Tab-separated table of C-alpha atoms in Angstrom:
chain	number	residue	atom	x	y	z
A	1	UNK	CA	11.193	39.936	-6.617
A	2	UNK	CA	7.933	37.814	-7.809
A	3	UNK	CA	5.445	38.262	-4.910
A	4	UNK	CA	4.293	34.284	-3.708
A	5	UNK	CA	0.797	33.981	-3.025
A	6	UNK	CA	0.113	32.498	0.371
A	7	UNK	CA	-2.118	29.635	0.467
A	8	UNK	CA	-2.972	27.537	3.763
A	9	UNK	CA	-2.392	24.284	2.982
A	10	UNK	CA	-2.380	21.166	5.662
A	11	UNK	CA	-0.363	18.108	5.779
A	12	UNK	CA	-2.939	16.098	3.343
A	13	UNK	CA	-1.759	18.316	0.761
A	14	UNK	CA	2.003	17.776	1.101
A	15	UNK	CA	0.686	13.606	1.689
A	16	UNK	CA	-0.755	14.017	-1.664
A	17	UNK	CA	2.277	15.612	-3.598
A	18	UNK	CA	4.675	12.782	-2.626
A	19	UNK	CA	5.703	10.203	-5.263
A	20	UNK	CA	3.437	7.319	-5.406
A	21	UNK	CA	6.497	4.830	-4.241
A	22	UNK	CA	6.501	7.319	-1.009
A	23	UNK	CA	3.018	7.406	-0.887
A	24	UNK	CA	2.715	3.768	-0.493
A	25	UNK	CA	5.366	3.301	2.083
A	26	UNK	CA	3.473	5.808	4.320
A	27	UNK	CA	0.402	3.902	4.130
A	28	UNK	CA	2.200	0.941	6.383
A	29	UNK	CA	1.924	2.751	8.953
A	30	UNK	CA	-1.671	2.776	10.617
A	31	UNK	CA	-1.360	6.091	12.593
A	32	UNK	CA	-0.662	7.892	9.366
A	33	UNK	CA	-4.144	5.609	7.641
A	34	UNK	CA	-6.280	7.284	11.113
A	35	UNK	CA	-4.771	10.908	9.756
A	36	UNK	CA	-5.635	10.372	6.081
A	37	UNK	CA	-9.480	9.367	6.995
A	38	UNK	CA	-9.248	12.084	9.829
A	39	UNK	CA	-9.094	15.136	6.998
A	40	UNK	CA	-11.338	13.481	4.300
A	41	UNK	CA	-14.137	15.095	3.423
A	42	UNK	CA	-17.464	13.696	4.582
A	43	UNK	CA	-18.167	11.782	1.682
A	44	UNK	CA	-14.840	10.715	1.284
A	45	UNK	CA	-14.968	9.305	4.392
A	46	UNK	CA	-18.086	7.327	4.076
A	47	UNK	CA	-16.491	5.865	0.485
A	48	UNK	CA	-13.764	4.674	2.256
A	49	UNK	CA	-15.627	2.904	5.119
A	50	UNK	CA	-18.150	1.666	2.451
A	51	UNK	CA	-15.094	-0.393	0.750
A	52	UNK	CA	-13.042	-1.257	3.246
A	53	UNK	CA	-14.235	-4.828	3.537
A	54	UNK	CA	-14.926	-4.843	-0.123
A	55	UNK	CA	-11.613	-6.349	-2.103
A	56	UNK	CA	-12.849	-6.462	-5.631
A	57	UNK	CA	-13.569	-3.182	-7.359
A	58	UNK	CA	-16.514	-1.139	-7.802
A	59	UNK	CA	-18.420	0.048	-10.934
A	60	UNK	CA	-17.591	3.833	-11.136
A	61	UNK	CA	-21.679	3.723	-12.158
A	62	UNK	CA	-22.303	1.833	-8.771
A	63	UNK	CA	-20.378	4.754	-6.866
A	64	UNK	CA	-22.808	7.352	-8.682
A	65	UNK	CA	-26.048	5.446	-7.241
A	66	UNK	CA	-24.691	6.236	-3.447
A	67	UNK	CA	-25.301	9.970	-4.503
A	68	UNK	CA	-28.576	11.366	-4.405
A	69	UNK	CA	-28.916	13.858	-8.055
A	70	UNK	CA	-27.998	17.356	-5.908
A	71	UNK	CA	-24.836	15.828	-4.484
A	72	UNK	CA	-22.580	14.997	-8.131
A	73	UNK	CA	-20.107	18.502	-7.173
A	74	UNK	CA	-19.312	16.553	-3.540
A	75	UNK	CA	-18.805	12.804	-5.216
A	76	UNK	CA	-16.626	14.757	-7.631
A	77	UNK	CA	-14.958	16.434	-5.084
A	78	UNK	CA	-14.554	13.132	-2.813
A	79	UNK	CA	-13.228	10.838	-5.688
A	80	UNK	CA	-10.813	13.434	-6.766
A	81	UNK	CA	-9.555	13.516	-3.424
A	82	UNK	CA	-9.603	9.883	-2.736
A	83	UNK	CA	-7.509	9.467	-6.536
A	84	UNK	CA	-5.130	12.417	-5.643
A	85	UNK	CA	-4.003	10.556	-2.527
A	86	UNK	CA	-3.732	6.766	-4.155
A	87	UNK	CA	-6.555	5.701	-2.157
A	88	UNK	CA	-8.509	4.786	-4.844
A	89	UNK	CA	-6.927	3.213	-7.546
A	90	UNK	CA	-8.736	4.013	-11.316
A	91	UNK	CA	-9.308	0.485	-13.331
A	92	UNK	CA	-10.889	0.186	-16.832
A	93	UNK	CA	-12.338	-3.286	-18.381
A	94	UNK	CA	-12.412	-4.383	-21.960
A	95	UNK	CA	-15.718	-1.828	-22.216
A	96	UNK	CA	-13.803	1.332	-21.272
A	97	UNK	CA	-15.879	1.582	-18.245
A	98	UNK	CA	-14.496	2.711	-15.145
A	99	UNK	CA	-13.885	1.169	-11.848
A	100	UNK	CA	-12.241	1.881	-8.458
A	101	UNK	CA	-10.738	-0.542	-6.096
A	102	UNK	CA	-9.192	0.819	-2.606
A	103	UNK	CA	-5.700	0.555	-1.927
A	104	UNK	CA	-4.716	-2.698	-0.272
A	105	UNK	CA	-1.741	-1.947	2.034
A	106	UNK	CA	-4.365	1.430	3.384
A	107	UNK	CA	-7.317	-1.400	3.363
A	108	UNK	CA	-5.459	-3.418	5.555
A	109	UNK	CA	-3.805	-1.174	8.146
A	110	UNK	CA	-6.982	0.246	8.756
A	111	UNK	CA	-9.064	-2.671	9.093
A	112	UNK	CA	-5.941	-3.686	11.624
A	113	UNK	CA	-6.228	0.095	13.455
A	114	UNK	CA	-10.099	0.475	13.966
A	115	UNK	CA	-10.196	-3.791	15.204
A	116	UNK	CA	-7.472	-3.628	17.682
A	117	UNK	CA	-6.007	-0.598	17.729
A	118	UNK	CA	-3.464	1.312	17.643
A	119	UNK	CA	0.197	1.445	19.679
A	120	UNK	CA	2.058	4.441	19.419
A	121	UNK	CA	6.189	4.494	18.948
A	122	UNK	CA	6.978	5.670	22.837
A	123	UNK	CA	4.576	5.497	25.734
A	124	UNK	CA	4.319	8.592	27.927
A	125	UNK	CA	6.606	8.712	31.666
A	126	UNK	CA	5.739	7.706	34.545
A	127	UNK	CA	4.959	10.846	36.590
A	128	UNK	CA	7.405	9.477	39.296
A	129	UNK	CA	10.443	10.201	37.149
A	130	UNK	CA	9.024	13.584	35.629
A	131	UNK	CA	9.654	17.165	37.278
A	132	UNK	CA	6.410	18.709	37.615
A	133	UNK	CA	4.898	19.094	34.310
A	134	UNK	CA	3.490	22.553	33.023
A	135	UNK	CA	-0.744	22.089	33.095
A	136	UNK	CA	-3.092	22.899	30.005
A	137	UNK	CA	-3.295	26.101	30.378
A	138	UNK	CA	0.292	26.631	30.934
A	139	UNK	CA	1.312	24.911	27.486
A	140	UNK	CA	-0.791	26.610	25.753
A	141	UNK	CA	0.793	30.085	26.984
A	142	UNK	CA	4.169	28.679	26.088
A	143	UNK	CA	2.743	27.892	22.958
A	144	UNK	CA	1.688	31.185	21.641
A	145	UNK	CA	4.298	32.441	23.434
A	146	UNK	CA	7.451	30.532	21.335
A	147	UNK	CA	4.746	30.983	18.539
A	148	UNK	CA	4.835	34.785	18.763
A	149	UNK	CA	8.143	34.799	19.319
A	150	UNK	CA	9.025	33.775	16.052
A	151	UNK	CA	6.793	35.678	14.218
A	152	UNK	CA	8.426	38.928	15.431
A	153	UNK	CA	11.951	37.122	14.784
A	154	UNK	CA	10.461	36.086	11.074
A	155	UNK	CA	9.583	40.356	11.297
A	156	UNK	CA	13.083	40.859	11.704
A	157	UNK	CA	11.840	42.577	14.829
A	158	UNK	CA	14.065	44.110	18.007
A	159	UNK	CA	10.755	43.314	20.233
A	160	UNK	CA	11.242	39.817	20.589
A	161	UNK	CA	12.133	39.810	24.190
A	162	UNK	CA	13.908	36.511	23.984
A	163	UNK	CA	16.302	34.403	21.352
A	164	UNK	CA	15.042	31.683	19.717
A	165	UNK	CA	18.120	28.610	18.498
A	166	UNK	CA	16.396	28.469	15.127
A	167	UNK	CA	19.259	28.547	12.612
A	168	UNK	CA	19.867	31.969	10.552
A	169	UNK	CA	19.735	29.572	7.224
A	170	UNK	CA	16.292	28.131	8.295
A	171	UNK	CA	15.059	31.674	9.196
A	172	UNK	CA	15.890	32.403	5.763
A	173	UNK	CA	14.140	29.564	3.887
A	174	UNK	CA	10.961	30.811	6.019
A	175	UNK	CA	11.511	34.386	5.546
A	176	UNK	CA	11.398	33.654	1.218
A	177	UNK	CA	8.428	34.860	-0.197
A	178	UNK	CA	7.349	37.108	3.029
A	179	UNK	CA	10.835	39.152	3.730
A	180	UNK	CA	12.227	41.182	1.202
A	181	UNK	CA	15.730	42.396	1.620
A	182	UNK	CA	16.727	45.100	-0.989
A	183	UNK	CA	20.358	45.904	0.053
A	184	UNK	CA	22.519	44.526	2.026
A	185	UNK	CA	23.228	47.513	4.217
A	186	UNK	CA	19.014	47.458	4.979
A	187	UNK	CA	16.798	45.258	7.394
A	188	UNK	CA	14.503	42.902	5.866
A	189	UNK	CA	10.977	44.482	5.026
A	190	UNK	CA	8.167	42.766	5.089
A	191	UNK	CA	6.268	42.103	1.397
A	192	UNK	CA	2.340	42.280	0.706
A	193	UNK	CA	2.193	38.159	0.292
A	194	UNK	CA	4.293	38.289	4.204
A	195	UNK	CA	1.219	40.789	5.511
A	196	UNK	CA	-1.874	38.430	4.250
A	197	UNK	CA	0.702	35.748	6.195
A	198	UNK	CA	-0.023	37.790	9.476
A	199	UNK	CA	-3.149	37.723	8.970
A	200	UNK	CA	-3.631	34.401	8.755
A	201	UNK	CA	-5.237	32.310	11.211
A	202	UNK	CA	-2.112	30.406	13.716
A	203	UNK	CA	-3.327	26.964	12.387
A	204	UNK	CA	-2.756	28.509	8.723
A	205	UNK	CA	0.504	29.739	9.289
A	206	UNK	CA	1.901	26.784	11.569
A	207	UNK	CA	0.991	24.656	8.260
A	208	UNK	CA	2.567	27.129	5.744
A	209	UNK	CA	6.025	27.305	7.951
A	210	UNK	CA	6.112	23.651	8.497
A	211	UNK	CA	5.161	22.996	4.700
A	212	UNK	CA	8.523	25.319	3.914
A	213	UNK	CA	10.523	23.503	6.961
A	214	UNK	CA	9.302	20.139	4.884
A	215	UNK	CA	10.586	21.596	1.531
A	216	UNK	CA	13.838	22.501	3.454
A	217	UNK	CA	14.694	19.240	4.905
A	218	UNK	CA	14.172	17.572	1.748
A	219	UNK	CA	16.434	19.801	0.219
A	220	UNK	CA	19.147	18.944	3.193
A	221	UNK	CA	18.771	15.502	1.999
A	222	UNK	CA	16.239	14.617	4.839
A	223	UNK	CA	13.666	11.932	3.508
A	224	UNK	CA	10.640	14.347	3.240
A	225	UNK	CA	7.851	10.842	3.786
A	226	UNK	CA	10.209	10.296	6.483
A	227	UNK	CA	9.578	13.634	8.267
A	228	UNK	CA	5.836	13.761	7.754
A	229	UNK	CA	5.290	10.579	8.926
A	230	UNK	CA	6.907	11.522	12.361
A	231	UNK	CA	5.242	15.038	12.211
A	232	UNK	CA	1.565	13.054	12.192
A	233	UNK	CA	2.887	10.424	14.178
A	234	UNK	CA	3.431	13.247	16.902
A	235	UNK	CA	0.093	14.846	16.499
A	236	UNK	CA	-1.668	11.296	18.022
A	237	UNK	CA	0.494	12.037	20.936
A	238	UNK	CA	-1.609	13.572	24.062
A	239	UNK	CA	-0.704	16.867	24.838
A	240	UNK	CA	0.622	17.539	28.291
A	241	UNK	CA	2.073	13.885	28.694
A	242	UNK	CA	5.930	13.715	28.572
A	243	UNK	CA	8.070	11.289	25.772
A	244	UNK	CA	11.569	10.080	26.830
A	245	UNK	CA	14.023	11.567	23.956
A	246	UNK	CA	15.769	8.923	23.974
A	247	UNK	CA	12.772	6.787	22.041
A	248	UNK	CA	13.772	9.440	19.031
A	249	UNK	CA	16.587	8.856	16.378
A	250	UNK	CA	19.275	11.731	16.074
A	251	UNK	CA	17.447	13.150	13.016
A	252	UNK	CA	13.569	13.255	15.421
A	253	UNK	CA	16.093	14.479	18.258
A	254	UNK	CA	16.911	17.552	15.924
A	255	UNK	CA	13.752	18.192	14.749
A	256	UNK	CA	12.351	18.175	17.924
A	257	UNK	CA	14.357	21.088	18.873
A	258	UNK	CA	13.199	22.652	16.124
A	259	UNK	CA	10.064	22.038	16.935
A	260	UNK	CA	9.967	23.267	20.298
A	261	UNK	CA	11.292	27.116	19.099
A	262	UNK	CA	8.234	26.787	17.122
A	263	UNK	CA	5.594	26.175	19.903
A	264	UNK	CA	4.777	22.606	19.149
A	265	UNK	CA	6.527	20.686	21.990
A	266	UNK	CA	8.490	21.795	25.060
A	267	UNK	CA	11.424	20.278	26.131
A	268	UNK	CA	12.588	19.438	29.579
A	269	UNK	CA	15.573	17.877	31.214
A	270	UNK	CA	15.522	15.908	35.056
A	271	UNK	CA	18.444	14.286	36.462
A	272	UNK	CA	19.222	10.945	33.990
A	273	UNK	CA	16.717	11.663	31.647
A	274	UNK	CA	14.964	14.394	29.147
A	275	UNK	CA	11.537	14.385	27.752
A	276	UNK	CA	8.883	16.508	25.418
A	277	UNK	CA	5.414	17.394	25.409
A	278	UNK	CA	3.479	17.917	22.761
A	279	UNK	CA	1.128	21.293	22.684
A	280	UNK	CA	-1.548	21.782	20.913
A	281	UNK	CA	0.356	23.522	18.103
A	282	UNK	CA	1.372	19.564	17.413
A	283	UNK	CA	-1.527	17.574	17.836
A	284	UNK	CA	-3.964	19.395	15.825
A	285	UNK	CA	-1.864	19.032	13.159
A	286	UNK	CA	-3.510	15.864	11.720
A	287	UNK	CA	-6.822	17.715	11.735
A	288	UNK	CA	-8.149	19.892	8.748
A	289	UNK	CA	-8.149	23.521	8.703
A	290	UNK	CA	-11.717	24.118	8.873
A	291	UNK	CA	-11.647	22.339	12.214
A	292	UNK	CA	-9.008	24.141	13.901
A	293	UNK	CA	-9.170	27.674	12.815
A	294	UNK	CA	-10.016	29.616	15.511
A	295	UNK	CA	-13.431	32.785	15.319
A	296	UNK	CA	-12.269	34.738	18.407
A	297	UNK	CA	-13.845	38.196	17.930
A	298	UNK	CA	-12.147	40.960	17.056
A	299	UNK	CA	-10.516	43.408	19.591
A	300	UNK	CA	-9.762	46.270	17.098
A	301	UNK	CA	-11.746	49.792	16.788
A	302	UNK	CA	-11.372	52.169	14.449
A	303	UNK	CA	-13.098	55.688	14.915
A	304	UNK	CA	-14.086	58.156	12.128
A	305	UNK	CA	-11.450	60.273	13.438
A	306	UNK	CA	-8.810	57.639	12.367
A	307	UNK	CA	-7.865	56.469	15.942
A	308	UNK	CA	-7.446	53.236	16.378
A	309	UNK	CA	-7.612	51.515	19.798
A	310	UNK	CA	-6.473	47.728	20.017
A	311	UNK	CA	-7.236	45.620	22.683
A	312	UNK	CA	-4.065	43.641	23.502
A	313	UNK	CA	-0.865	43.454	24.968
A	314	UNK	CA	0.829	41.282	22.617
A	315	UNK	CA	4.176	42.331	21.083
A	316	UNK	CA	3.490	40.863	17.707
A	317	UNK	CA	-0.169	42.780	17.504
A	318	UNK	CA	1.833	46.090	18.198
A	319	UNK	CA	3.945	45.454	15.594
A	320	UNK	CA	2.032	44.451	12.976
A	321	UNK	CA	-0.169	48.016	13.403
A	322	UNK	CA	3.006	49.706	13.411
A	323	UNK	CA	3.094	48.186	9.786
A	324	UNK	CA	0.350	50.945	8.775
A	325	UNK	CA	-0.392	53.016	11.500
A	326	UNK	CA	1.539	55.628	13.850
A	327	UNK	CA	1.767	53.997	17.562
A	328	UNK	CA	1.247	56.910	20.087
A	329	UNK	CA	1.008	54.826	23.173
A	330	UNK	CA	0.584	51.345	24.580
A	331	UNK	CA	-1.111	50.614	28.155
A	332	UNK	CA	-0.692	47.094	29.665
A	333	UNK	CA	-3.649	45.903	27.887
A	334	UNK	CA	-4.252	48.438	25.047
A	335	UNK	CA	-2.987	50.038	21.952
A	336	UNK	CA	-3.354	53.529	20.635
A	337	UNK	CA	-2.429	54.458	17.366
A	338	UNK	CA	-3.316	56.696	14.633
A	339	UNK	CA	-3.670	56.193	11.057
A	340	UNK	CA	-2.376	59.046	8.947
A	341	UNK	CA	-1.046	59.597	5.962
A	342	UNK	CA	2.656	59.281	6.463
A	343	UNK	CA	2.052	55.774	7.831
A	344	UNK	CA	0.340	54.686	4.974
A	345	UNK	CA	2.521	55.646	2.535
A	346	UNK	CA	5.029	53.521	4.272
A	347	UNK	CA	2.583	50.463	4.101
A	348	UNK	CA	1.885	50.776	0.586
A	349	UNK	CA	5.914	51.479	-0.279
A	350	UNK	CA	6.402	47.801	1.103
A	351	UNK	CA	3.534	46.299	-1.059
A	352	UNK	CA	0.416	46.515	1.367
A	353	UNK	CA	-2.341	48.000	-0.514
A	354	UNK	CA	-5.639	49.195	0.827
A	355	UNK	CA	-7.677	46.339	0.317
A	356	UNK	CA	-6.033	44.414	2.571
A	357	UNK	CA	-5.765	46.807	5.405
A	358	UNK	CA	-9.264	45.382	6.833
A	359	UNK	CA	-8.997	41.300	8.557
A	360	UNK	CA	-10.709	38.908	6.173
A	361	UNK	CA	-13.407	38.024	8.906
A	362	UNK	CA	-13.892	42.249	9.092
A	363	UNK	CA	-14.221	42.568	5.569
A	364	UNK	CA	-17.320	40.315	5.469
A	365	UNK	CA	-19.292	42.825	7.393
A	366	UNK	CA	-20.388	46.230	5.251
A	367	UNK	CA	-19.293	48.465	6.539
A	368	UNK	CA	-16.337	46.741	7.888
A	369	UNK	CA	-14.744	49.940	9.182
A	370	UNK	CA	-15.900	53.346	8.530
A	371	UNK	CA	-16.427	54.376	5.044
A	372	UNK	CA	-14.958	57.806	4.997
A	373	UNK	CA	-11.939	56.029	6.689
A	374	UNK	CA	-11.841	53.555	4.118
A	375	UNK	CA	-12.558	56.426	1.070
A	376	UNK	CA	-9.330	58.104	1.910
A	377	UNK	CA	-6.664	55.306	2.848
A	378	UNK	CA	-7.965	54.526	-1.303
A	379	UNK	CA	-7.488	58.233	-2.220
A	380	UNK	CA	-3.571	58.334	-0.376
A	381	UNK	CA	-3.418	55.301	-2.265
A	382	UNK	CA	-4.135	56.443	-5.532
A	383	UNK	CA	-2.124	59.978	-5.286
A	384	UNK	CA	0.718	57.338	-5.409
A	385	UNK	CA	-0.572	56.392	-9.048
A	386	UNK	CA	-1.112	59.141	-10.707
A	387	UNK	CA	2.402	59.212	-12.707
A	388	UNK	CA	2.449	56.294	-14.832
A	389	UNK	CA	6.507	55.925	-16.406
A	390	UNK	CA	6.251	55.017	-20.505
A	391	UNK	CA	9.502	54.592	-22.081
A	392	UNK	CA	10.965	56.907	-24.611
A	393	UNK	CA	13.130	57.507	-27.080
A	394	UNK	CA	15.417	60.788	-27.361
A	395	UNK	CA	16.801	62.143	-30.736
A	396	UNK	CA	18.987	65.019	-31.105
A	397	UNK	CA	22.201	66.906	-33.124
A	398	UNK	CA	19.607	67.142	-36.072
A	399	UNK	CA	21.197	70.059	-38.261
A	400	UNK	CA	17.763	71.871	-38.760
A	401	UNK	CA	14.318	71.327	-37.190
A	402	UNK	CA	12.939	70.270	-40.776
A	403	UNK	CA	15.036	66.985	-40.515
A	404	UNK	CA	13.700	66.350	-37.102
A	405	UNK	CA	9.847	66.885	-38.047
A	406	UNK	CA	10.670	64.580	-40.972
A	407	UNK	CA	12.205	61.954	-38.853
A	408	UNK	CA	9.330	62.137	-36.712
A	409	UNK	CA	6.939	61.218	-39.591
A	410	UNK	CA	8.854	58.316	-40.695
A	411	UNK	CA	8.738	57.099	-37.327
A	412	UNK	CA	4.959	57.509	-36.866
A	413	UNK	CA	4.323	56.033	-40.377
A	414	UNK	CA	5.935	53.145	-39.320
A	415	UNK	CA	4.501	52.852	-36.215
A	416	UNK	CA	8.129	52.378	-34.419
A	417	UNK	CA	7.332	54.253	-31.262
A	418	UNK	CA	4.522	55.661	-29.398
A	419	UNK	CA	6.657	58.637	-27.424
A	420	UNK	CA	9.759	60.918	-29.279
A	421	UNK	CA	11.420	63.323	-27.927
A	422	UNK	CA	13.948	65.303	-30.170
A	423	UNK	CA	16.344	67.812	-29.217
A	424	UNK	CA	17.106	71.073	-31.411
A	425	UNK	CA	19.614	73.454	-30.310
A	426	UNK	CA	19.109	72.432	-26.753
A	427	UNK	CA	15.166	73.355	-26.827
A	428	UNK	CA	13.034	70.129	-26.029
A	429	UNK	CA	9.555	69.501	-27.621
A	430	UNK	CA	7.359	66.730	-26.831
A	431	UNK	CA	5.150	65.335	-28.995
């Protein structure tokens, strides 16, 4: 199976792969507009607020002279951008020269948003026909709790503590690419592209599982422009205030449960009425990667002796150093485990190889662990490559050795094959 290389990708990205007719209907609605702006790059952003009262188009040369003479790689980067998503339309007069215009129904719905504002689809409960609601800090534990859940469910993991309603078919579409399943009779193992996935920051995976959910639904016949636009539409929502289900279609209603195994809303049900709350899984999802990836420092040590001690009591943390390490034993708040040669050799059987055994934030610092630790997980490595398999090509029955040694020559005059290896009187000889 292919390995797929994982790439963190945000909702802009899937915006800008839709058909332009989808595209365009997306850009009537004004809360998707505030998201487009919202992950622009800085010059992209100052483009669009440059033209937005501007309705005839702009000399391509005029754009240049906004730029001071070290800045051309960002305009080039910001008009690409601004082109890839239709905001800026390319025009070309009787000259050849190039102009750009901004798109009119975008023009307008954001003129409308940032003058009067914005009303979202539902308004939050009144707290008089809520239950208590969880606080901050509360939803944000159930949040990386559901989250971490379905990691070690995506692991194919007996650790999981709870069950999540996430359909066996979906689990599949987001196991494709990171789960590799060999024979039927065999649990799922995890491949090399479904490692650097664990490794990821949560904002980087959230993205790449809802980017596959996305691909899914479209495939179900769900409207994909129709899903995304809900999706941002749900990450203006404030997180911690409740939104009567009953505002949402059947389709929202089922996505919503989806949603909430995933860690981006929480559901709850009173007496006549049910409601969600957004975490903050679901309303950073509007914002760009660079401004929601977390730097918490690291809580793993590795010794020159090639313990390991890990600073955590998640599940999910344990598991993924039982990946490539031997787990001896696990305090409330700490992990011990050993790395040894045994354990590696598993790791690298299931396509981990030793370069990515260090976190990418770890493997900016030099030394990022200890070099004679790092010297021989590359030497276990390499005693796994030291046989490399060349096809060959077997000839035997030849009544004497003479017609073999002449069949040989032919063979090398010709250049037919690289390796023979003949067979006289049951006596092999390779040349």
């Amino acid at each position: 199976m292919p390995q797929v290389r994982i790439v963190a990708k945000n909702f802009m990205d899937m915006v800008a792969s839709l058909p332009a007719v989808k595209l365009d209907n997306l850009y009537n609605n004004p809360f998707i507009c505030e998201a487009i702006i919202r992950s622009l790059p800085p010059l992209a952003k100052k483009y669009v607020i440059q033209l937005l009262y501007i309705d005839s188009p702009i000399s391509a040369k005029f754009f240049e002279e906004w730029v001071l003479s070290d800045g051309s790689t960002k305009h080039k980067v910001a008009i690409d951008r601004l082109v890839q998503l239709r905001l800026l339309s390319e025009n070309f007069d009787r000259k050849k020269d190039k102009s750009y215009q901004l798109h009119p129904k975008f023009q307008f719905n954001l003129r409308k948003h940032i003058v009067h504002g914005g009303v979202l689809p539902r308004e939050s409960m009144p707290s008089n026909i809520t239950v208590r609601l969880p606080t901050l800090e509360e939803l944000d534990a159930y949040a990386s709790e559901q989250w971490e859940c379905f990691l070690l469910h995506l692991m194919s993991s007996s650790e999981a503590g709870k069950t999540i309603n996430i359909r066996t078919s979906m689990m599949k579409v987001f196991q494709r690419g990171l789960m590799i399943q060999r024979d039927d009779r065999e649990p799922p193992k995890l491949t090399e592209s479904g490692f650097q996935f664990l490794l990821m920051d949560t904002n980087a995976q959230l993205w790449y599982i809802i980017r596959e959910y996305i691909t899914n639904a479209e495939e179900s016949g769900v409207d994909s422009a129709d899903l995304i636009s809900f999706l941002l539409e749900l990450s203006f929502h404030v997180a911690g205030e409740a939104y009567n289900s009953n505002t949402l279609t059947d389709v929202q209603r089922s996505i919503i449960r989806d949603l909430s195994d995933l860690g981006l809303v929480k559901l709850q049900q009173g007496r006549k009425e049910s409601w969600f709350i957004p975490t903050k899984f679901a309303t950073n999802l509007s914002t760009s990667l660079s401004d929601t990836s977390s730097r918490k420092q690291g809580f793993v040590v590795v010794e020159t002796n090639f313990r390991l001690y890990a600073y955590s009591s998640s599940k999910l943390h344990c598991e993924i150093l039982r990946l490539f390490a031997r787990v001896e034993y696990q305090l409330p708040n700490l992990i011990v485990c050993a790395i040894t040669k045994e354990s590696l050799y598993k790791a690298f059987q299931n396509g981990i190889s030793a370069e990515q055994n260090a976190h990418p934030r770890v493997a900016e610092r030099i030394p990022s662990v200890p070099e004679n630790v790092t010297d021989q997980i590359r030497l276990w490595e390499s005693d796994l490559n030291r046989i490399e398999m060349t096809p060959a090509h077997i000839y035997e029955e030849f009544p004497s050795r003479s017609d073999t040694i002449g069949q040989y020559q032919r063979n090398i005059t010709h250049k037919k094959y690289g390796i023979l290896v003949f067979n006289v009187s049951r006596v092999y000889t390779l040349f």
